[in-house]
Every structure is written in C-alpha cells, then in structure tokens.
Short mmCIF file of C-alpha atoms and ligand atoms in Angstrom, two decimals:
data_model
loop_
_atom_site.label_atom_id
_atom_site.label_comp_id
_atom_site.label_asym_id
_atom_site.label_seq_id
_atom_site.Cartn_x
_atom_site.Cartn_y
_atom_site.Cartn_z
CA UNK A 1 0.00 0.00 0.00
CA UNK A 2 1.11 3.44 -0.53
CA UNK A 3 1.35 6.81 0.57
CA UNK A 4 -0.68 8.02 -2.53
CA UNK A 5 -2.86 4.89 -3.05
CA UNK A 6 -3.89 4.21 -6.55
CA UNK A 7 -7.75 3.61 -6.19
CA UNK A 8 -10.29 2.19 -8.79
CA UNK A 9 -13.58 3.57 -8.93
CA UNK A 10 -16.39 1.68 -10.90
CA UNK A 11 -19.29 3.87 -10.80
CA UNK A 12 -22.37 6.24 -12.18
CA UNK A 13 -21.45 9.53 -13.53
CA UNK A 14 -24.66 12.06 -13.10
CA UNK A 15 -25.85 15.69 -13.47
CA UNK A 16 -27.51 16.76 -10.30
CA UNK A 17 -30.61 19.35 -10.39
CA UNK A 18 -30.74 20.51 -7.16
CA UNK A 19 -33.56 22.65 -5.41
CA UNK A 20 -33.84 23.83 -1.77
CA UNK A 21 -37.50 23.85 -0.14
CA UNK A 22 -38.02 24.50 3.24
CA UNK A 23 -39.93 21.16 3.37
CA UNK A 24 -40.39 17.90 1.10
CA UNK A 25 -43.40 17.88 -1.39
CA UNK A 26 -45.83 14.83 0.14
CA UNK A 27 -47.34 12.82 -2.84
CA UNK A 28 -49.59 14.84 -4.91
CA UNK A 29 -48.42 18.03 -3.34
CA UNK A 30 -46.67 20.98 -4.70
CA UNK A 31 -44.39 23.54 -3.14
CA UNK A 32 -42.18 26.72 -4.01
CA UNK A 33 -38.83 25.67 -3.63
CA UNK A 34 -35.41 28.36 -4.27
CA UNK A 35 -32.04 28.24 -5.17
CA UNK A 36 -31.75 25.90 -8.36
CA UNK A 37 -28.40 24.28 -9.20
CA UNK A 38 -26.83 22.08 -11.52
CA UNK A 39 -24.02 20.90 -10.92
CA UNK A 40 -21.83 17.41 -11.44
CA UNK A 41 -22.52 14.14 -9.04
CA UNK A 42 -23.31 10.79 -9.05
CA UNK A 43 -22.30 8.33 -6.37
CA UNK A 44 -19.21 6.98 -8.36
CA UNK A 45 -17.77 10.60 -9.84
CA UNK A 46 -18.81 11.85 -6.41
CA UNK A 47 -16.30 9.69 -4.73
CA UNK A 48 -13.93 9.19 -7.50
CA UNK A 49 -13.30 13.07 -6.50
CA UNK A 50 -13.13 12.63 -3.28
CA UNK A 51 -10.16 10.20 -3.64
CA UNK A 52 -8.69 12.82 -5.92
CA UNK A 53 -8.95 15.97 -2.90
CA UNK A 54 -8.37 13.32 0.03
CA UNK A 55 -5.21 12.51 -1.78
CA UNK A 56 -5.45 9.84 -3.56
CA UNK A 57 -4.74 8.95 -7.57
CA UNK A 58 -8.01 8.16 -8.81
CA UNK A 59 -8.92 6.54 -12.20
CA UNK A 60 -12.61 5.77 -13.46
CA UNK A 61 -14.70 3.24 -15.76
CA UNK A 62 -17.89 4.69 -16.59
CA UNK A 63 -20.11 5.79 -18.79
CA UNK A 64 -21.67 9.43 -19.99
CA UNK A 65 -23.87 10.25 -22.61
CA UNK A 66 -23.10 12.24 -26.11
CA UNK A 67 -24.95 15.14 -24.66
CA UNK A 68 -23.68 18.77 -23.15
CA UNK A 69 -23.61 17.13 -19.26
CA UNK A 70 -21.66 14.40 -20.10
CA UNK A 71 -19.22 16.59 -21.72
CA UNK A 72 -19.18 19.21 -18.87
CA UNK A 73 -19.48 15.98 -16.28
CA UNK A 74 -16.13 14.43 -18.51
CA UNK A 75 -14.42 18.33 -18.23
CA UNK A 76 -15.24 18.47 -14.26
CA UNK A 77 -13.67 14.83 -13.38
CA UNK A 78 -10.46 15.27 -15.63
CA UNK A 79 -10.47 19.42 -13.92
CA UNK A 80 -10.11 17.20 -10.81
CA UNK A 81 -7.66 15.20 -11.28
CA UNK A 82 -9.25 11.83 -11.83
CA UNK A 83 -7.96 9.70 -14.93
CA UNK A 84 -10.67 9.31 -17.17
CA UNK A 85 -9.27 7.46 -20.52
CA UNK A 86 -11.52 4.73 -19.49
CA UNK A 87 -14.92 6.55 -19.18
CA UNK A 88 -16.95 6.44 -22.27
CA UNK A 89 -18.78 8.26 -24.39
CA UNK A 90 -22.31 6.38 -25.34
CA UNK A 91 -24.19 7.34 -28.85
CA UNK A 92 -27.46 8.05 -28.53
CA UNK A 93 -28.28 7.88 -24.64
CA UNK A 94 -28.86 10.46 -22.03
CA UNK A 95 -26.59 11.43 -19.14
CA UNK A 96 -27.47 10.22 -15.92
CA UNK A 97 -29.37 12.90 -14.22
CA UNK A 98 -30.53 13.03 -10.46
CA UNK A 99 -33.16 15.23 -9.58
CA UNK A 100 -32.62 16.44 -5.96
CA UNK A 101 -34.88 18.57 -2.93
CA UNK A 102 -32.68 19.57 -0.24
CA UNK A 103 -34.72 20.76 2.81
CA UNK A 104 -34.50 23.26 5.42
CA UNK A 105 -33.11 20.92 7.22
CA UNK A 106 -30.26 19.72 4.91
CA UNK A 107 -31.73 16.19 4.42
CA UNK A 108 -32.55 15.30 0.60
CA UNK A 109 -34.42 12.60 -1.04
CA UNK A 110 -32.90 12.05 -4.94
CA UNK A 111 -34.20 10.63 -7.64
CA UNK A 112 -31.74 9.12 -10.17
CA UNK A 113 -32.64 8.72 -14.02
CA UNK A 114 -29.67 6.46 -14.54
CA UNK A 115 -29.19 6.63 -18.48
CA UNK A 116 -25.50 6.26 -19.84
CA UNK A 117 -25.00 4.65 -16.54
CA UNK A 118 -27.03 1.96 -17.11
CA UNK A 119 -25.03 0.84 -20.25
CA UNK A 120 -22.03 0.09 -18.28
CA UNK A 121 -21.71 -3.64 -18.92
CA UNK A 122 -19.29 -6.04 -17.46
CA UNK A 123 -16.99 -6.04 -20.69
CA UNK A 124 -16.24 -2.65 -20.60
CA UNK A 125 -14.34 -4.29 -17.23
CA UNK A 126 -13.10 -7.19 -18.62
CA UNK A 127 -11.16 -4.74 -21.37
CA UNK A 128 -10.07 -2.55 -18.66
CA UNK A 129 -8.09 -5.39 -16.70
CA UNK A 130 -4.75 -2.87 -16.66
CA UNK A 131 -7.04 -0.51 -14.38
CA UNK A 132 -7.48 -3.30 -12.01
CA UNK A 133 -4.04 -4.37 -12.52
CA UNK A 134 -2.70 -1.10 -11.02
CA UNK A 135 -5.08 -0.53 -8.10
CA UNK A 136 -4.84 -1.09 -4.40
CA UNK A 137 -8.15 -0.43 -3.81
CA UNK A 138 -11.62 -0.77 -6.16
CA UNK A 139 -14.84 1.11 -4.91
CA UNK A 140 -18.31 0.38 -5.64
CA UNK A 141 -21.30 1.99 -5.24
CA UNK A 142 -24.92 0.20 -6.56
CA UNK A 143 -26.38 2.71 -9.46
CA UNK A 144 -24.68 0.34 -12.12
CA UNK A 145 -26.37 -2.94 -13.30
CA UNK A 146 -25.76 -5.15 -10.41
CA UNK A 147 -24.21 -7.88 -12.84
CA UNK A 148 -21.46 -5.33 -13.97
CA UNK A 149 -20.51 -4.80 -10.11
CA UNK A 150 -20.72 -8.49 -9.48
CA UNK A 151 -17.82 -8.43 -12.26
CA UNK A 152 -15.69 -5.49 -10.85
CA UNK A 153 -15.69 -7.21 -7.22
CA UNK A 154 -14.66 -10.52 -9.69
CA UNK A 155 -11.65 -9.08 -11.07
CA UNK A 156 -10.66 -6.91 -7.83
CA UNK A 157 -10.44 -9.97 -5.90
CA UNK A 158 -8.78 -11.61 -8.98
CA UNK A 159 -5.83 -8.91 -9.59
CA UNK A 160 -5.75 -8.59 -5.37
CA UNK A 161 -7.66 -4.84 -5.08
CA UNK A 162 -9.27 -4.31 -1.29
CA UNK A 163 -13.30 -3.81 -1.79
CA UNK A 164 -15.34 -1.29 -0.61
CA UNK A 165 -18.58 -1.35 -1.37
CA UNK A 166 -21.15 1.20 -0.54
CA UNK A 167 -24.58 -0.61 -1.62
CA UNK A 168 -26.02 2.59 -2.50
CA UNK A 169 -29.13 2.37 -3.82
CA UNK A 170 -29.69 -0.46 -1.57
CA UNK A 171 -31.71 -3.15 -3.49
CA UNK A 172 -34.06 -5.18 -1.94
CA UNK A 173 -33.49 -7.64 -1.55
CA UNK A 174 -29.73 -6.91 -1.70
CA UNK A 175 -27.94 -10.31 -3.65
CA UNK A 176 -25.95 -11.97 -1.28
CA UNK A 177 -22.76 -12.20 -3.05
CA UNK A 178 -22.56 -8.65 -3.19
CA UNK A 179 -22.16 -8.72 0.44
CA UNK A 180 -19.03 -10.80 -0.18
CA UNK A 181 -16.31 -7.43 0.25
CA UNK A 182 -13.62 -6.31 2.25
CA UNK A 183 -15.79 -3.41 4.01
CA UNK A 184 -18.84 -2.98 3.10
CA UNK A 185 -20.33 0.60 3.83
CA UNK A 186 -24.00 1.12 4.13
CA UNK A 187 -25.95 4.36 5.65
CA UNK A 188 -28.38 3.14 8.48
CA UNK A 189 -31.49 3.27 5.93
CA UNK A 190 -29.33 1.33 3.34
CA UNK A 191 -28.66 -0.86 6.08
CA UNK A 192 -32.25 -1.51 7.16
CA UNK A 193 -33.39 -2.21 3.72
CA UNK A 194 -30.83 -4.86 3.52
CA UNK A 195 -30.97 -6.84 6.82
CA UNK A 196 -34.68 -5.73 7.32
CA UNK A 197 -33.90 -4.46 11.28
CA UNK A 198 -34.16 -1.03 12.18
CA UNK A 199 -31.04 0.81 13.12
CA UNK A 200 -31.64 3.41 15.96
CA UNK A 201 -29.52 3.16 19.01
CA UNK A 202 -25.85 1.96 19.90
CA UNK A 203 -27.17 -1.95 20.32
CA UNK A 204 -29.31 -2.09 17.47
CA UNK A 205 -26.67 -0.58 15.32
CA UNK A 206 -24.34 -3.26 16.15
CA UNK A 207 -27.09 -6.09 15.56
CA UNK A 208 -27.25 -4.45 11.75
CA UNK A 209 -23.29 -3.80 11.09
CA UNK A 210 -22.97 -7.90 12.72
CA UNK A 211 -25.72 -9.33 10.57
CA UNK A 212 -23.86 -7.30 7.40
CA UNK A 213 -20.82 -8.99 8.11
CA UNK A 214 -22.57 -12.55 8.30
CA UNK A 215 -23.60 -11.78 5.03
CA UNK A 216 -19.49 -12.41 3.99
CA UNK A 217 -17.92 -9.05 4.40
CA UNK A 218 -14.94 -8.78 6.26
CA UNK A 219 -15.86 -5.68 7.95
CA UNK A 220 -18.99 -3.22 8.13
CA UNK A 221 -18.57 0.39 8.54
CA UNK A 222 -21.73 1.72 8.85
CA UNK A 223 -22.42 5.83 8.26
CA UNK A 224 -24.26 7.04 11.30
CA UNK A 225 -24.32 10.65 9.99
CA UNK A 226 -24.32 12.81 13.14
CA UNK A 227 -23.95 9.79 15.21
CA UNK A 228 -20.02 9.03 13.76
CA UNK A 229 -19.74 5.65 12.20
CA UNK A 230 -19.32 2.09 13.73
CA UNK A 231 -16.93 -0.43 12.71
CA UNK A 232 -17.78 -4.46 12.83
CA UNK A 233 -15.02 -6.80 11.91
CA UNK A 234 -15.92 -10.77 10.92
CA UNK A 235 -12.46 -11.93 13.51
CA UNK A 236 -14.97 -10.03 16.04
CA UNK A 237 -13.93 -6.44 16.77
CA UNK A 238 -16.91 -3.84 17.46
CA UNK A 239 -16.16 -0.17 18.32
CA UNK A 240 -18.19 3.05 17.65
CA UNK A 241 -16.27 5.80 15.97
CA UNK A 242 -17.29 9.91 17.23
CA UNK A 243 -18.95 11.96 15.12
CA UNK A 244 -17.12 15.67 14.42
CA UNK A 245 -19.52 18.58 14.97
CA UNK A 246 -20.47 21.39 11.96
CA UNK A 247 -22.62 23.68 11.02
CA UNK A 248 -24.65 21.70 8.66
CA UNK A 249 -26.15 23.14 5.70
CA UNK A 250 -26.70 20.02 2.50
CA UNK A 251 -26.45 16.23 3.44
CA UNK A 252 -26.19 15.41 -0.26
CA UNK A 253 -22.95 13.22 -1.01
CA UNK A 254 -21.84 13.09 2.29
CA UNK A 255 -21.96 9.51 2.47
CA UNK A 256 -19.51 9.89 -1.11
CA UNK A 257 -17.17 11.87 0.85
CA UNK A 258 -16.99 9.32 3.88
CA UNK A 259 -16.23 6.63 1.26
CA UNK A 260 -13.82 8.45 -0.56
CA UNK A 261 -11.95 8.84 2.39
CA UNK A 262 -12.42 5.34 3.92
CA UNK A 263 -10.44 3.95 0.37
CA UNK A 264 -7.74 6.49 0.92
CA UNK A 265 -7.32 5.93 4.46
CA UNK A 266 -7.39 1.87 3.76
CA UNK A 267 -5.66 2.41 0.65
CA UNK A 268 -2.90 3.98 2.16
CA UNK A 269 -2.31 1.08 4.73
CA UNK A 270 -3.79 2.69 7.66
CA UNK A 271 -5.86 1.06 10.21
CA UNK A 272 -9.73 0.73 9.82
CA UNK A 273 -9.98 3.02 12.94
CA UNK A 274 -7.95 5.50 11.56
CA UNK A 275 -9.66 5.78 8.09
CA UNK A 276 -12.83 5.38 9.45
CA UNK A 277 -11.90 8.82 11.89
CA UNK A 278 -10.61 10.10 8.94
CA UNK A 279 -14.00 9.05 6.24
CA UNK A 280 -16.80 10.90 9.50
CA UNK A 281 -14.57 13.82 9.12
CA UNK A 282 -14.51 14.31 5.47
CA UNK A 283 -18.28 13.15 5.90
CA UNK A 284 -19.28 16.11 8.03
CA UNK A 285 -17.13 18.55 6.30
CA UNK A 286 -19.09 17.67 3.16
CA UNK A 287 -22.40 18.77 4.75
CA UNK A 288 -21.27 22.36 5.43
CA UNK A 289 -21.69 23.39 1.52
CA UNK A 290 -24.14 22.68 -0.92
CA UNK A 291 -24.29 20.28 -3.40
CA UNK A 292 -21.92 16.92 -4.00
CA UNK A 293 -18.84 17.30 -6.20
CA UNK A 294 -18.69 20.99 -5.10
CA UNK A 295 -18.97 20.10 -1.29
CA UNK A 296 -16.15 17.46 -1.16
CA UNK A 297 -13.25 18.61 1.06
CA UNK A 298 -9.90 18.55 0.49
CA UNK A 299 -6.88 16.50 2.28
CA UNK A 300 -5.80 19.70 4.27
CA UNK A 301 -9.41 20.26 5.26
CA UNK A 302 -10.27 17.18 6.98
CA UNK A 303 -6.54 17.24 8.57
CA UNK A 304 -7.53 20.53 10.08
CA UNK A 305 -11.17 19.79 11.56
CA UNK A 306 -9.42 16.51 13.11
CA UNK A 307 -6.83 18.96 14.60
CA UNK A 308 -9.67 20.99 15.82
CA UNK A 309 -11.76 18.17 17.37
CA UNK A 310 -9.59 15.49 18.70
CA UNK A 311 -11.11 12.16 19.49
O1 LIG B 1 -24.89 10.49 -3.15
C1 LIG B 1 -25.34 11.65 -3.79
C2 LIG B 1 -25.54 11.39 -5.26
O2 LIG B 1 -26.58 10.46 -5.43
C3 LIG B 1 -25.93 12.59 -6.08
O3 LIG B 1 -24.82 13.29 -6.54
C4 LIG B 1 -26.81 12.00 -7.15
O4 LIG B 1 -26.28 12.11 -8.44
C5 LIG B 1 -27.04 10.55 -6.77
O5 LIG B 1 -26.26 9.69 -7.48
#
C-alpha cells in the first residue's frame, strides 16, 4: 500500500438538479422551492473526486452520454484530477441525471434517471483489466447494473484490489454475493433495507453492522451521519467511531465523501480506525456546503477539523 494509493472507482457519472425547499413535497403536493443548481454528481464521480482531494490517484470506468452534461461531467472529473481514458462516451443515450430537494433541514431525497449509466456492462471491465491491474483499492457503489458490479468485485479480488462497497441504492433484496467485500459501507437506511432491522440506538446498530458482516464481508462500517460511524469486523472487533460537529447546511454526497476517504485511508495502509476517523470527518465537512462534487473537502481540510476536534 502506498502513501498516494492508486484507487479504482467503478461507478455512475450524473448531473444533479438541485432545489432547496423549506420542506419535502408529500405525494400529490406541490411547493415553491429556491435556489436551483446544476451541478456534477453521481455516487461513483462523487467519490472518484473525493479520492482525488483526500489525496489519492483516482482513475474511473464509466459511462456518460453524447450530450452537453456528459461533456461538462467528462471536463469536471479530468479538472479534478481523476484519470478518465476509461470513461466512455455512449451514442445516442442520455446522461445520468438526479433530480434532488434539499430541505431546510439539509436532508434530501434524490431521484436518479440512470441513463449512460445503465449501459455500463461487465466487458467494458473485462477490457479494462490494466485498471485493475494497477489498483490497491476498487470502490463500488450500486447505481450500475448489479451484474457489472458483481464483475468489478470478480476481477478486484482476482488482480488482489481491497473492496469497498457502498450498496447505494440499496436493493431489496440486496444479492448476497454482493455482500461478499472487504468493508462494506452502508448508511443506516441502506442498512435496514438490507438486513430488514431497524437501526436506531448503539445496540441495534451493532445487531445491523454484525448481521452485514454474516452476510461475507470482512468488515462493516456503517455511516451514522451525526452519530459518527461504527466499525464491525468478521475476527470479532466492534467499536463506535465519534462523530465531528459542523454547522450543517446540505447532506447530499456526504456519504460519497466518507467513502472516498475510507479507500484512501485503507488504501494507504492505515488502520480501519484510523480511516474510518478520517472518512466521518470528510463526511461532516461535506455537509457544510451545498451540493456533491462541489462540497467534497480537500486532504488539508479534513486534517484541520481533526486537529480541531480530537477524538
Ligand atoms: O450520493 C449523492 C448522489 O446520489 C448525487 O450526486 C446523485 O447524483 C445521486 O447519485
């Protein structure tokens, strides 16, 4: 493992449309919302620049359509620093899109559109083994086809990459290979959808992250969001991790930003206590801007608010 750990992400590539209202529409019911943006996102390019802030070199297979967004999206990523010679252009199909309503609050409920994303199929991987090849760490997320995932955990394990998987969306139910990871990273609703047990205190969290890791991950690190995180490992360690405190104004892609940094913090050999101290910190500092690619924070950033607030 290195100091600058060379991290794989396989992943959906969106445009987010983005609208504050004070409070979420209930079915059949319209409100005035404010502040419209539209900016780049999607779970995958959300974390792949992440990686690239938190310090990490960060290449991407994907998929964007021949539209305007996925040429801006394309611009933004490579802007970053991520390596994108292996995320393609598809004829004749949309972008992803996301439509998002942040509320007063700074919850958001999203609705993806997955287009170009959809098309990634598992042989765009298996002509990308090089990528694989030269990565110490692949990261998943869940708005690809599930079989083209089931092939990127294939040839991680294959070519020796760590997994990370953040089953987001979760599907229910989730496939139970898919649990089969290194870490595997849900929120606490991902995490009730998938072991069908609500998450809401210290001992029912630890039920959820334990009956993850029966499910064939080696570890669960489950995203508490102002609660920290808490780590289960399969050889039978449990231990909560603190939450950092800020001012928070847009939850959206926080969970990105706590991956991001998990697979830099593992990536670079450190413990899973460390990186997961390191992944709530970059997770909170992400909710104190608006909007996902925009709000990830950089290496420096999360160094400093750990400074601030030491655990
Ligand atoms: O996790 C936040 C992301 O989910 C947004 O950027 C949106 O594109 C959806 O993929």
């Amino acid at each position: 493992m290195a100091d600058r750990p060379n991290i794989l992400v396989v992943g959906s590539i969106n445009m987010d449309l983005a609208v504050r209202s004070r409070v979420m529409p209930e079915p059949g019911e319209t409100v005035i919302g404010e502040g419209f943006t539209m900016s780049p996102g999607g779970k995958g390019a959300n974390q792949a620049v992440g990686v690239a802030r938190l310090g990490g070199a960060c290449r991407m297979i994907g998929r964007v359509g021949d539209d305007p967004f996925g040429r801006t999206m394309l611009e933004n990523l490579r802007s970053e620093g991520v390596v994108c010679d292996y995320v393609e252009t598809t004829e004749g199909v949309a972008s992803g899109i996301a439509m998002i309503i942040v509320d007063a609050n700074g919850e958001n409920s999203i609705v993806v559109a997955g287009g170009a994303n959809r098309r990634v199929t598992p042989d765009d991987l298996f002509g990308r083994t090089d990528a694989f090849e030269a990565s110490d760490v692949v990261l998943l997320q869940l708005e690809l086809p599930l079989p083209t995932v089931r092939a990127a955990i294939g040839l991680a394990r294959k070519h020796g990459c760590k997994v990370i998987l953040d089953p987001a969306p979760a599907p229910n139910p989730m496939p139970e290979d898919l649990c089969e990871v290194d870490i595997f990273s849900p929120n606490v609703g991902e995490a009730e959808i998938i072991t069908g047990t609500k998450a809401v205190e210290e001992k029912v969290d630890k039920n959820v992250a334990a009956d993850l890791v029966t499910r064939g991950a080696d570890a669960a690190v489950l995203k508490l969001g102002h609660r920290g995180s808490l780590v289960v490992t399969a050889d039978g360690h449990f231990y909560t991790v603190k939450p950092y405190k800020v001012d928070v104004m847009d939850t959206t892609a926080a969970g990105d930003a706590f991956t991001a940094a998990l697979a830099v913090g593992v990536g670079r050999g450190d413990n899973l206590h460390d990186s997961a101290k390191f992944a709530n910190a970059a997770g909170a500092l992400a909710c104190t801007g608006f909007g996902a690619q925009t709000a990830m924070p950089t290496e420096q950033e999360v160094l400093l608010l750990m400074e601030d607030q030491p655990k």
